[in-house]
Coordinates of C-alpha atoms (C1' of nucleotides) in Angstrom, one line a residue:
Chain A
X1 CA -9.1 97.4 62.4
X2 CA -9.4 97.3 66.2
X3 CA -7.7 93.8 67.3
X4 CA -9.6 94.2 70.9
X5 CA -12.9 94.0 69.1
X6 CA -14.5 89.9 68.4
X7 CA -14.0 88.8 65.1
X8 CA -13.9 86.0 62.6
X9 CA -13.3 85.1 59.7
X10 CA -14.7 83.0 56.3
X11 CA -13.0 82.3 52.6
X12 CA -15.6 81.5 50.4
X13 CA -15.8 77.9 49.0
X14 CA -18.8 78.7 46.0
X15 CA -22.2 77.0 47.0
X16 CA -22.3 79.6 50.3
X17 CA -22.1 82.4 47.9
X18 CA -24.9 80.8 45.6
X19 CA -27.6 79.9 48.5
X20 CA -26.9 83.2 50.2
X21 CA -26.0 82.0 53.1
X22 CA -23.4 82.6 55.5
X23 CA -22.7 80.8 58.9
X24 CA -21.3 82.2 62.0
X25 CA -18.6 80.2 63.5
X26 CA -20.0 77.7 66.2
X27 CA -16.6 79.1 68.5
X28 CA -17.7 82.9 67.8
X29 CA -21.7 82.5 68.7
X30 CA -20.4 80.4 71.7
X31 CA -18.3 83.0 73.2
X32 CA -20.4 86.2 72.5
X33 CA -24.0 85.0 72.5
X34 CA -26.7 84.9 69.9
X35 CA -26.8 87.5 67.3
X36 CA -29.7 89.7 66.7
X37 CA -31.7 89.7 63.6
X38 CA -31.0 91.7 61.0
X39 CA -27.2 92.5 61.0
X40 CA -25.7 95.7 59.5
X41 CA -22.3 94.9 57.5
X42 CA -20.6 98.0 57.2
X43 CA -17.8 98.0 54.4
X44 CA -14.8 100.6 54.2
X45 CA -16.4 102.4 51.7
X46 CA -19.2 103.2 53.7
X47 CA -21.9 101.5 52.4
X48 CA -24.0 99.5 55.0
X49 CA -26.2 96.3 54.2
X50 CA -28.9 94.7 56.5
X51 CA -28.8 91.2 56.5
X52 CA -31.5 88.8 57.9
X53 CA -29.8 86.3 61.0
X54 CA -31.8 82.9 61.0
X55 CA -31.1 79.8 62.7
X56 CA -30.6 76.9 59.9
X57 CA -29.9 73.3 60.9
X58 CA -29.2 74.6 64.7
X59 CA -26.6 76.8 63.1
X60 CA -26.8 80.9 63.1
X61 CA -26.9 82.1 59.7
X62 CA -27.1 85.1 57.9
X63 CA -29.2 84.7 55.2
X64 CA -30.1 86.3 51.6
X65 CA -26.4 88.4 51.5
X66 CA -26.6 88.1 48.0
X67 CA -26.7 91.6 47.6
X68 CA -23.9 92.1 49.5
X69 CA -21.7 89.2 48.2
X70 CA -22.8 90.8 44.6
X71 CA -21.9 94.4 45.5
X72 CA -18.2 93.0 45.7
X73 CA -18.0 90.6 43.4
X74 CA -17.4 87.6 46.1
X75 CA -16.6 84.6 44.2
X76 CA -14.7 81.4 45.6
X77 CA -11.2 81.8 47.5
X78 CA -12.6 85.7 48.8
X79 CA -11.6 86.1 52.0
X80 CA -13.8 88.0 54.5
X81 CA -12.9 89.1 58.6
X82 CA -15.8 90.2 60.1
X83 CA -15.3 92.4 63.2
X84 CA -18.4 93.0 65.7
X85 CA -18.8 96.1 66.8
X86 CA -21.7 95.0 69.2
X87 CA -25.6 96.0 68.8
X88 CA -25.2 93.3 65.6
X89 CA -22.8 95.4 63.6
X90 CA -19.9 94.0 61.8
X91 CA -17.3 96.0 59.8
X92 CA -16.4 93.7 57.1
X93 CA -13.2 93.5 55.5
X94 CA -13.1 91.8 52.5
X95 CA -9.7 90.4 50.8
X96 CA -9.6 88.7 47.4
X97 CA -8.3 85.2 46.3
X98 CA -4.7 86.6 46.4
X99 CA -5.0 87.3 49.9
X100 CA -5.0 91.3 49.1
X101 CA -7.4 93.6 50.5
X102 CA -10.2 94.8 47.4
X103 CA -10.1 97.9 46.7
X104 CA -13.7 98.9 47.5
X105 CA -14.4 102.0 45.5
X106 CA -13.6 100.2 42.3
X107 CA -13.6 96.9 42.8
X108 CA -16.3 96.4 41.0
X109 CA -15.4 98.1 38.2
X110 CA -11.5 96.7 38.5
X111 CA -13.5 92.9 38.5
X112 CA -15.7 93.9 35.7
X113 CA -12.8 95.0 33.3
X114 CA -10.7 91.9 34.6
X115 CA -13.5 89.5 33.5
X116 CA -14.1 91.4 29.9
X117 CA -10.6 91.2 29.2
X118 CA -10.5 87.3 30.1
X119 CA -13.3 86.5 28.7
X120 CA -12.5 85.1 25.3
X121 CA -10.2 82.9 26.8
X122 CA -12.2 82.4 30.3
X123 CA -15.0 81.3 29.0
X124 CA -14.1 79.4 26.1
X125 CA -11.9 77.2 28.7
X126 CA -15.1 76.6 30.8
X127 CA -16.8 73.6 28.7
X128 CA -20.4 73.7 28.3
X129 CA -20.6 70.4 29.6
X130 CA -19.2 71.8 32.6
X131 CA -21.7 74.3 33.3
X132 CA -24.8 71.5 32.4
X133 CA -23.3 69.4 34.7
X134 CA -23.4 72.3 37.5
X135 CA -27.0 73.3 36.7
X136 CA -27.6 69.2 36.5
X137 CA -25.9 68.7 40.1
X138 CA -27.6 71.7 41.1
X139 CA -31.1 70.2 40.4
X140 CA -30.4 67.0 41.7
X141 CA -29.5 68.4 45.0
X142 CA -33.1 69.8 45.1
X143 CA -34.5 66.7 43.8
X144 CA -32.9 64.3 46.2
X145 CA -34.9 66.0 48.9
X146 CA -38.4 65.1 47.3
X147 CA -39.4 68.2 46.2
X148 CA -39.7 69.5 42.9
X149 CA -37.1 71.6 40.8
X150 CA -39.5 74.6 40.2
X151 CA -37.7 77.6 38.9
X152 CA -39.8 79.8 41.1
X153 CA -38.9 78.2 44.4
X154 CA -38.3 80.7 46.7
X155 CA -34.8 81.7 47.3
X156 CA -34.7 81.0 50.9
X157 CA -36.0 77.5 50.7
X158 CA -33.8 76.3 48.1
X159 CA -31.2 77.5 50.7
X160 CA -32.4 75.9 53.4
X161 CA -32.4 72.9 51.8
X162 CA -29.0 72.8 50.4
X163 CA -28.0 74.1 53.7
X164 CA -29.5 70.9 55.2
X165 CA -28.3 68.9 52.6
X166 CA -24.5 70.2 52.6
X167 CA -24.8 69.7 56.5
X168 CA -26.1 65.9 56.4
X169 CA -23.1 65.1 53.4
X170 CA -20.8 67.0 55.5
X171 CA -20.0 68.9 52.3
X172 CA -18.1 72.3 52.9
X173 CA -19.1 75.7 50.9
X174 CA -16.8 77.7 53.2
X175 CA -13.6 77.3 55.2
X176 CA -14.0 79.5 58.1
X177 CA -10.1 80.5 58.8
X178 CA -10.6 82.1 61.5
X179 CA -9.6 81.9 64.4
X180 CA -8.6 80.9 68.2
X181 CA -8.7 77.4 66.2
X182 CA -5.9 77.9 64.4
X183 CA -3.9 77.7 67.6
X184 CA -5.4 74.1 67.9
X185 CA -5.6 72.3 64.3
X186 CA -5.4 68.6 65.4
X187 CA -7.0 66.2 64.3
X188 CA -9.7 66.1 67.3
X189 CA -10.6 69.8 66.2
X190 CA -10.8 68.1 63.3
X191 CA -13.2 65.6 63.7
X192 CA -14.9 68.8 65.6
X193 CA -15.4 70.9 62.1
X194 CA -15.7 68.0 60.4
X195 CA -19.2 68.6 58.6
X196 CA -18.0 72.2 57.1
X197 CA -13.9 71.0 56.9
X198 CA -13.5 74.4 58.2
X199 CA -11.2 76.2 60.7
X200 CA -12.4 78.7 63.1
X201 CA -9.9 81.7 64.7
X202 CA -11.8 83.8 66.9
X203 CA -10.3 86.9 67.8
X204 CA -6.6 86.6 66.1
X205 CA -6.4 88.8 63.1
X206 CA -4.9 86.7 60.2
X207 CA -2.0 89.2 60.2
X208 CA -1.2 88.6 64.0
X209 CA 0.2 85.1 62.5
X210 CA 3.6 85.5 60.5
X211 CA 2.3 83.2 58.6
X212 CA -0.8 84.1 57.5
X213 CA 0.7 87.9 57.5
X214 CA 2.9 86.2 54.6
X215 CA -0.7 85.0 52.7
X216 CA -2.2 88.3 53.4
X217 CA 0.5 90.2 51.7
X218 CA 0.1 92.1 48.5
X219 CA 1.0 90.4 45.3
X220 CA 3.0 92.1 43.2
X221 CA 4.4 90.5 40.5
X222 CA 2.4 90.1 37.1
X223 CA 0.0 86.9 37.0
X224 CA 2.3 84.1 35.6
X225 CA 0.6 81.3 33.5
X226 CA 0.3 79.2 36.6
X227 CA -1.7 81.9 38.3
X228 CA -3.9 82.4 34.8
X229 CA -4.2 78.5 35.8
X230 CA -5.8 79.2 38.9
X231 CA -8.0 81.6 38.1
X232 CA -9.2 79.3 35.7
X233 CA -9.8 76.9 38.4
X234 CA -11.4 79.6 40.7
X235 CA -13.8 80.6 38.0
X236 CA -14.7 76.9 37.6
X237 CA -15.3 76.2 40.7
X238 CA -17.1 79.0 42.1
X239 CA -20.2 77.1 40.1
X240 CA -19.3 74.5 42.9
X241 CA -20.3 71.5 41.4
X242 CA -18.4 69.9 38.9
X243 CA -18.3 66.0 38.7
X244 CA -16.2 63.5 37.2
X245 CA -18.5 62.4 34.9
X246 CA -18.2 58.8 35.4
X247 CA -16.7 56.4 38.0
X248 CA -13.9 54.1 36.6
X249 CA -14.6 50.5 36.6
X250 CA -12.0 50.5 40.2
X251 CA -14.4 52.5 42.1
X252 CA -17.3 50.8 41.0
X253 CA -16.0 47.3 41.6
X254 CA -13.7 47.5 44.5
X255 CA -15.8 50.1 46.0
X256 CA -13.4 51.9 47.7
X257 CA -14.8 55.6 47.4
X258 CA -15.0 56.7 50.6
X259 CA -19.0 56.7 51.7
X260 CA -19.2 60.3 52.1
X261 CA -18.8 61.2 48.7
X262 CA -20.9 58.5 48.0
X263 CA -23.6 60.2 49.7
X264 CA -22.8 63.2 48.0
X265 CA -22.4 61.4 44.9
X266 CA -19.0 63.5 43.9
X267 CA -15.7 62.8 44.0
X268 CA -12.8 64.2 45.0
X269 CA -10.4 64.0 42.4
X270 CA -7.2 63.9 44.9
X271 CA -8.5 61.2 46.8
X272 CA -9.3 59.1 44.0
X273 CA -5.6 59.8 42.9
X274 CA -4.3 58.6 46.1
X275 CA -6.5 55.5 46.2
X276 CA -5.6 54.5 42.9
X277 CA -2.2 55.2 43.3
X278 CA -2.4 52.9 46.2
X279 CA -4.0 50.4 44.6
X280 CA -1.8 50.3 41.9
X281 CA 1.6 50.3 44.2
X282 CA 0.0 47.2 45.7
X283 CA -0.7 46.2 42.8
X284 CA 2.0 47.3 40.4
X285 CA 1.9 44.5 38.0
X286 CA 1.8 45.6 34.0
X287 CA -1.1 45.0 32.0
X288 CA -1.1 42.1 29.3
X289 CA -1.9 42.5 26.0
X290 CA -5.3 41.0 26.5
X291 CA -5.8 43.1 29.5
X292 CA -5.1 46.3 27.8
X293 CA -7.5 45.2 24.9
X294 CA -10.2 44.2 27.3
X295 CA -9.4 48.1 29.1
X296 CA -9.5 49.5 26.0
X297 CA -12.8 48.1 24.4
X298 CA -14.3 49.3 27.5
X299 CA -13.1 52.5 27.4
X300 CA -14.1 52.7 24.0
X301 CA -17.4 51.4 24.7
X302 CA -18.3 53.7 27.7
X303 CA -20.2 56.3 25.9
X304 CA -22.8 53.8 25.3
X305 CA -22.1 51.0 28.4
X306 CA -22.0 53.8 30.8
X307 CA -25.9 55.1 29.9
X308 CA -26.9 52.6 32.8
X309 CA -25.0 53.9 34.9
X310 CA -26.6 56.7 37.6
X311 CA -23.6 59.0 36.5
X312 CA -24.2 58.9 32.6
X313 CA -24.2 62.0 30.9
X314 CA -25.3 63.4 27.3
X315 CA -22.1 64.7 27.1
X316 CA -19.3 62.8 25.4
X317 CA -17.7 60.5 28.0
X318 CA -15.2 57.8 28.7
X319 CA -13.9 55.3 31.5
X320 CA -10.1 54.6 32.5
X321 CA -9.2 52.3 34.1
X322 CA -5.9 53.7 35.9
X323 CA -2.5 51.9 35.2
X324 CA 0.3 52.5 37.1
X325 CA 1.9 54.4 34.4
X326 CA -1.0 56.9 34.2
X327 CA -0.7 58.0 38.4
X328 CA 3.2 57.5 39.0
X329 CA 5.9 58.5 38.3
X330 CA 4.4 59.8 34.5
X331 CA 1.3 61.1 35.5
X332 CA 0.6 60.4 31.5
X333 CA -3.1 59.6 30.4
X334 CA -3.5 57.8 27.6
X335 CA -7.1 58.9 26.2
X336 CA -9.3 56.3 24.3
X337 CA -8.6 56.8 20.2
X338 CA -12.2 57.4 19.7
X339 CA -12.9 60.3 22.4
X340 CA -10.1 62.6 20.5
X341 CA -13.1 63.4 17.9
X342 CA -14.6 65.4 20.3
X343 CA -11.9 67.5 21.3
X344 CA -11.6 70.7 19.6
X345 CA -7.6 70.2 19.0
X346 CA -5.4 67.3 19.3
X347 CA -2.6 68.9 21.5
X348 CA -2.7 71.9 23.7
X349 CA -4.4 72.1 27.0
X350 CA -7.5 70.5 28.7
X351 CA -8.6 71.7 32.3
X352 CA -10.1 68.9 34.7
X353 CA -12.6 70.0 36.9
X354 CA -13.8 68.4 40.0
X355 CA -16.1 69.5 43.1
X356 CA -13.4 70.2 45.2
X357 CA -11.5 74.2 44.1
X358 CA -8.2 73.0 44.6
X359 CA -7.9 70.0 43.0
X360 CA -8.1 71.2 39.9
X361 CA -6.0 69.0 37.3
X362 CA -4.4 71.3 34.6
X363 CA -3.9 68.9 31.9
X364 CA -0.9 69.6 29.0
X365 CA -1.1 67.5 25.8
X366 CA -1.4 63.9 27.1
X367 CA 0.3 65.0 30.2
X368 CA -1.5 65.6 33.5
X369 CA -0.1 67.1 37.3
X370 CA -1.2 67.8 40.3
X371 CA -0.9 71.8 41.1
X372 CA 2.0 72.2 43.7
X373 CA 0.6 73.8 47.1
X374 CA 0.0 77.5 46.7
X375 CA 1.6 79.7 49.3
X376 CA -1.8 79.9 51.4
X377 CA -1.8 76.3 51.2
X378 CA 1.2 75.8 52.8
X379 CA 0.8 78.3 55.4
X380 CA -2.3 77.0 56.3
X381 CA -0.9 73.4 56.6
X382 CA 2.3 75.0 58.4
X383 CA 0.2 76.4 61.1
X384 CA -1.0 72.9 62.4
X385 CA 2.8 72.3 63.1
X386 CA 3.5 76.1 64.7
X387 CA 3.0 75.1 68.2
X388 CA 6.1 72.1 67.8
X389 CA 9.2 73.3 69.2
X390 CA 12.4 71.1 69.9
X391 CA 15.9 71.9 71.6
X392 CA 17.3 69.9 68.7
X393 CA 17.7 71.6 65.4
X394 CA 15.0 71.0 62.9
X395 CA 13.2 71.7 60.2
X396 CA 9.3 71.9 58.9
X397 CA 8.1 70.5 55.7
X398 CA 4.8 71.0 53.7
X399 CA 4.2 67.3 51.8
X400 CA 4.3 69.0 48.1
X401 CA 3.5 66.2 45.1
X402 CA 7.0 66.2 43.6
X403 CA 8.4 64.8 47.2
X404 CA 5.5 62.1 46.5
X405 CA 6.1 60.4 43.3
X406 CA 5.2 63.2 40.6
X407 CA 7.8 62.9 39.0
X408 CA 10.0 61.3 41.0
X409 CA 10.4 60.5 44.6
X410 CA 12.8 63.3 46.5
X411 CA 12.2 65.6 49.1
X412 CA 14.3 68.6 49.5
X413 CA 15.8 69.9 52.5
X414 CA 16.5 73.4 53.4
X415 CA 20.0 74.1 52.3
X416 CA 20.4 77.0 55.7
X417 CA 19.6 73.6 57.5
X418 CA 21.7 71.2 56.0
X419 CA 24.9 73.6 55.9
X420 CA 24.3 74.5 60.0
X421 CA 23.7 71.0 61.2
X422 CA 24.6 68.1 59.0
X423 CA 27.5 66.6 57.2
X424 CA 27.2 67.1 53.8
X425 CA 29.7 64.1 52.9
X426 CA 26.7 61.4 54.2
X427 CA 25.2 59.4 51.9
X428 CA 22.2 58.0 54.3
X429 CA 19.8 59.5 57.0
X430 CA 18.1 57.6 59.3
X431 CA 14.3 59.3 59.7
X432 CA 12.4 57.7 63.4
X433 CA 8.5 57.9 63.6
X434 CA 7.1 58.1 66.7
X435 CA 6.4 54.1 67.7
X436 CA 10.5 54.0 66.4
X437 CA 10.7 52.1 63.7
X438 CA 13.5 53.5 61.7
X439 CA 14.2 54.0 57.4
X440 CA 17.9 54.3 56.0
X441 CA 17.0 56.8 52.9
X442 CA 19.6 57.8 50.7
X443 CA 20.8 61.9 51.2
X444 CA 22.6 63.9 48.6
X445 CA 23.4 67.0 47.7
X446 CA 23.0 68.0 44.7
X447 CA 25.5 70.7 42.9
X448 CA 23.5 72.7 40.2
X449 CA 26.4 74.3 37.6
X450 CA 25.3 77.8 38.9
X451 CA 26.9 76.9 41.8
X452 CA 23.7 76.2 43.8
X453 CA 23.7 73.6 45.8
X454 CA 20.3 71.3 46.5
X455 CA 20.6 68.8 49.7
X456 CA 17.5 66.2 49.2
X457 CA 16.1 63.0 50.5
X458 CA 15.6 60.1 47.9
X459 CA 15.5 56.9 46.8
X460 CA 13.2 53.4 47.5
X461 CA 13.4 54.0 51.3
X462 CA 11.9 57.7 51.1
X463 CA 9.3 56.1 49.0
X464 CA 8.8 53.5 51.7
X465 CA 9.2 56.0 54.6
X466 CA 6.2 58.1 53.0
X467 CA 3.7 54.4 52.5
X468 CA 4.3 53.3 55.4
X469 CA 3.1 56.7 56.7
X470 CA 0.5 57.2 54.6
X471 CA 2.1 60.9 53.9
X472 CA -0.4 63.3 51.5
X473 CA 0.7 66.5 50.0
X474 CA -0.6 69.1 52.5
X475 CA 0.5 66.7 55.0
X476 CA 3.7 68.5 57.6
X477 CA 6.5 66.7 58.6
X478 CA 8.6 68.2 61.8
X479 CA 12.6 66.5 60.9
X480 CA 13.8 67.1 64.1
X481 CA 17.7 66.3 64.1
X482 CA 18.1 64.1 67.6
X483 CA 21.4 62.8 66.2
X484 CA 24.3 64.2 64.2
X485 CA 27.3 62.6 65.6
X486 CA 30.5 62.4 63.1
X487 CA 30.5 58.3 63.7
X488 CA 27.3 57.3 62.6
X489 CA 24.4 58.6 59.8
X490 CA 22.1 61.8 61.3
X491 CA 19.0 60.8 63.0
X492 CA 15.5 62.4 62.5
X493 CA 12.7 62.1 64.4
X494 CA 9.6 62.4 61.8
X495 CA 6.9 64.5 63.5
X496 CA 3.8 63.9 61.0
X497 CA 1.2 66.8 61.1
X498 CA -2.0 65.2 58.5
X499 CA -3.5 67.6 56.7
X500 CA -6.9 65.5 56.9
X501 CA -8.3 62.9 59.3
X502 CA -6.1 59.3 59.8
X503 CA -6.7 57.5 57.8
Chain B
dC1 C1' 20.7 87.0 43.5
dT2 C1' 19.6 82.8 45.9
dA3 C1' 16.9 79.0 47.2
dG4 C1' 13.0 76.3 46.4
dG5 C1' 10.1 73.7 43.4
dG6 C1' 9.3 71.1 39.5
dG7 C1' 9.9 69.4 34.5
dC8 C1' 12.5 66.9 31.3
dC9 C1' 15.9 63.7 29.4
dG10 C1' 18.6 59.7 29.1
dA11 C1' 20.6 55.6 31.0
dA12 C1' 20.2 51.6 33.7
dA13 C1' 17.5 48.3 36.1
dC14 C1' 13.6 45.8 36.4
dC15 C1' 9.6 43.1 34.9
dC16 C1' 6.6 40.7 31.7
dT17 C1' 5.4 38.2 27.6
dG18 C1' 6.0 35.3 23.9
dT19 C1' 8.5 31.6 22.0
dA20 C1' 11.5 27.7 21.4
Chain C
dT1 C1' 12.1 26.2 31.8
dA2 C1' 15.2 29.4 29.8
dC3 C1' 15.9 33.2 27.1
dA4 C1' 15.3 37.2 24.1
dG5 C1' 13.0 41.3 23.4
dG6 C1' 10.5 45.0 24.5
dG7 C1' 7.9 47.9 27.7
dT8 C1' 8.0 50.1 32.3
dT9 C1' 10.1 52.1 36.3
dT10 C1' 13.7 54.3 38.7
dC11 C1' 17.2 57.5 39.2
dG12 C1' 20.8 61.1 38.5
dG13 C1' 21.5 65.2 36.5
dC14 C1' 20.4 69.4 34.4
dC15 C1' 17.6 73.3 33.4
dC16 C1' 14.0 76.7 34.0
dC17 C1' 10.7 79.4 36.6
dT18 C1' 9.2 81.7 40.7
dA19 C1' 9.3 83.9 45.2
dG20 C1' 11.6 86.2 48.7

DNA sequence: CTAGGGGCCGAAACCCTGTA
DNA sequence: TACAGGGTTTCGGCCCCTAG
């Protein structure tokens, strides 16, 4: 590919690969003018597809790819760099959700065998319920705008008006990675993408970062279970729009679902997490017996009390209320007596879906956890921090959920970092935020019989340290080591990098 | 092979409820 | 109000898996 040549990029989020639609980055349209309808995408393999340019919502967009994105198999998490060659023609490279490059000749045939030989165990892990409740949201989508859910409607309406739709929720279908942005992910750029949550890099080839060279390299290794995991996920959400099928008596009465999701009427499992888990750590008090039973009738009773409610389903349901227990540190659900009937098998492992393809819940007996940050993830949330430097010694950190309660509270530290700069004997840290208010947290290393040794961050203070700062995983925290003297406990200065708007 | 990340276990500390 | 008992939470340590 010719790095001289305008490009951008998009990974497919699911309902842009459904409507057919694909927008050009604001930033790209900006800086080389308005494209002329149709476009030819020109693929490696040399097979060339004209694609209809429309404006949508005061967006350019191209329009009816399906084709195209069917050719390949695109799916959620694919990756494609588009690089203009002027005259609208765009060599497209596409790269799948491992960050690889397809093979084009027989990907197809590569994704077909892959799907026959998962598909027992695909498909059999992708409830029905799931897929009514995706044809269900689909419909409603349509039917919120007034018009009628006719099979026949043409394509390219139904598109526009989930484009329009998407656009006033401010629901994303694509992350653009892309581009020139990626040298300025604050929070005002931000606030800029808001409405698509995307990123935009105009001319910067992933692989000019070292980072996103990392994403971009070729796997390897065989799929591990965790990987099967996220496939799973990826498969699910591809259909996009998966709800939690009914909003727990916390949401409902305290009302404390953010109003965007409100609009869109889905939630977003992670944030529910977070606000529950605050809730509860403000209000960590134990249930009483008659509490519980009062929970628990209710629980019981949702199938039928929840029919009122604009979110009930057919399908078997049931509310929970959250107790601390169930968010932190045990991440244990206790399911209602009554729903096991409907579970195919008492033990072994449930998948919860949710709108949003990353925060997909893989669920183990009674035993539910937050999927640690992939690799992209953390790359991705890395480069918001890549333009920090410091004379001082320090050292970058990607929020991941085990430093934030799963499990326990403890957040490692580099062991290269620890060796080079600090005093391993210390029992205390002192971290500094920016408006320099300070937190003693406890510091240890930690000697593992292999002869390993794990220097970490624990304790009531971390705990307090990541409140106080409302720290998230994705979120990246710059230690920067301002003090080491021999007298006194180190000093960091916390330099917090959110991975979403404050908050 | 090493380091990072996360799960699990058991002990101790803490907290709440019920009862006298 | 004090206390016992039991449930919940916190924490240290160990182990395993994965990526580089």
């Amino acid at each position: 590919m010719d790095s001289q040549k305008p490009h951008f990029c998009k990974i497919l989020l699911g309902l842009g690969i459904h409507l057919s639609i694909l927008r050009f980055p604001r930033n790209f349209i900006r800086k080389h003018g308005e494209i002329a309808s149709p476009v030819q995408l020109k693929v490696a393999d040399g097979c060339t597809f004209r694609v209809e340019v429309k404006r949508k919502g005061g967006e350019l967009c191209m329009v009816n790819w399906r084709q195209f994105a069917e050719q390949y198999s695109l799916k959620h998490g694919h990756f494609l760099l588009f690089e203009y060659q002027g005259g609208s023609i765009f060599r497209v490279f596409i790269f799948d959700p491992s960050a690889t490059e397809i093979e084009y000749g027989n990907y197809n045939q590569e994704a077909e065998a892959e799907e026959e030989e998962n598909s027992g165990e695909r498909l059999n892990q992708k409830p029905t319920f799931v897929q009514d409740r995706i044809r269900r949201s689909m419909q409603h989508i349509e039917t919120e705008h007034g018009k009628p859910n006719k099979e026949n409607d043409q394509e390219e309406n139904s598109a526009d008006r989930l484009n329009e739709t998407n656009q006033e929720a401010g629901d994303s279908q694509s992350v653009e990675m892309g581009v020139e942005g990626l040298n300025h992910i604050n929070q005002e750029e931000e606030a800029d993408h808001e409405d698509y949550d995307s990123v935009e890099i105009l001319n910067q080839t992933p692989r000019d970062s070292k980072s996103e060279n990392k994403c971009l390299r070729r796997s390897k290794r065989r799929k591990t279970a965790s990987d099967k995991n996220k496939y799973v996920s990826e498969d699910v959400s591809d259909n996009d729009s998966v709800e939690i099928l009914n909003q727990t008596p916390r949401e409902s009465k305290m009302g404390n679902k953010r109003p965007e999701d409100q609009e869109r009427g889905v939630n977003a499992s992670a944030e529910m997490l977070r606000t529950e888990k605050k809730c509860c750590l403000l209000q960590k008090r134990r249930k009483t017996t008659s509490d519980k039973n009062k929970t628990d009738s209710e629980d019981v009773s949702s199938d039928e009390g929840d029919k009122g409610n604009s979110n009930s389903t057919d399908n078997p349901s049931f509310v929970v209320e959250m107790q601390p227990s169930y968010i932190d540190p045990g991440y244990k659900l206790i399911l209602p007596i009554d729903f096991i009937k409907y579970l195919p098998n008492k033990t072994g492992n449930v998948t919860l879906c949710t709108m949003d393809g990353r925060n997909i819940l893989k669920c183990n007996g009674s035993c539910c956890s937050m999927l640690p940050l992939t690799s992209h993830e953390k790359a991705t949330a890395l480069l918001r921090a890549k333009d920090f430097g410091s004379d001082y010694p320090y050292f970058k950190v990607v929020m991941q959920p085990a430093y934030l309660g799963r499990g326990r509270w403890r957040l490692y530290i580099p062991n290269k970092f620890v060796k080079e700069n600090m005093d391993k004997e210390k029992n205390k840290v002192i971290l500094q935020v920016s408006d320099g208010k300070t937190w003693d947290v406890d510091f240890s290393v930690l000697a593992v019989p292999s002869g390993q040794q794990k220097p970490q961050i624990s304790g009531k203070n971390w705990r307090k340290f990541a409140d106080h700062n409302k720290l998230h995983v994705g979120d990246v925290c710059v230690f920067e080591l301002i003090d080491h003297t021999n007298e006194g406990d180190s000093i960091f200065k916390v330099s917090i990098f959110y991975s979403s708007k404050v908050k």
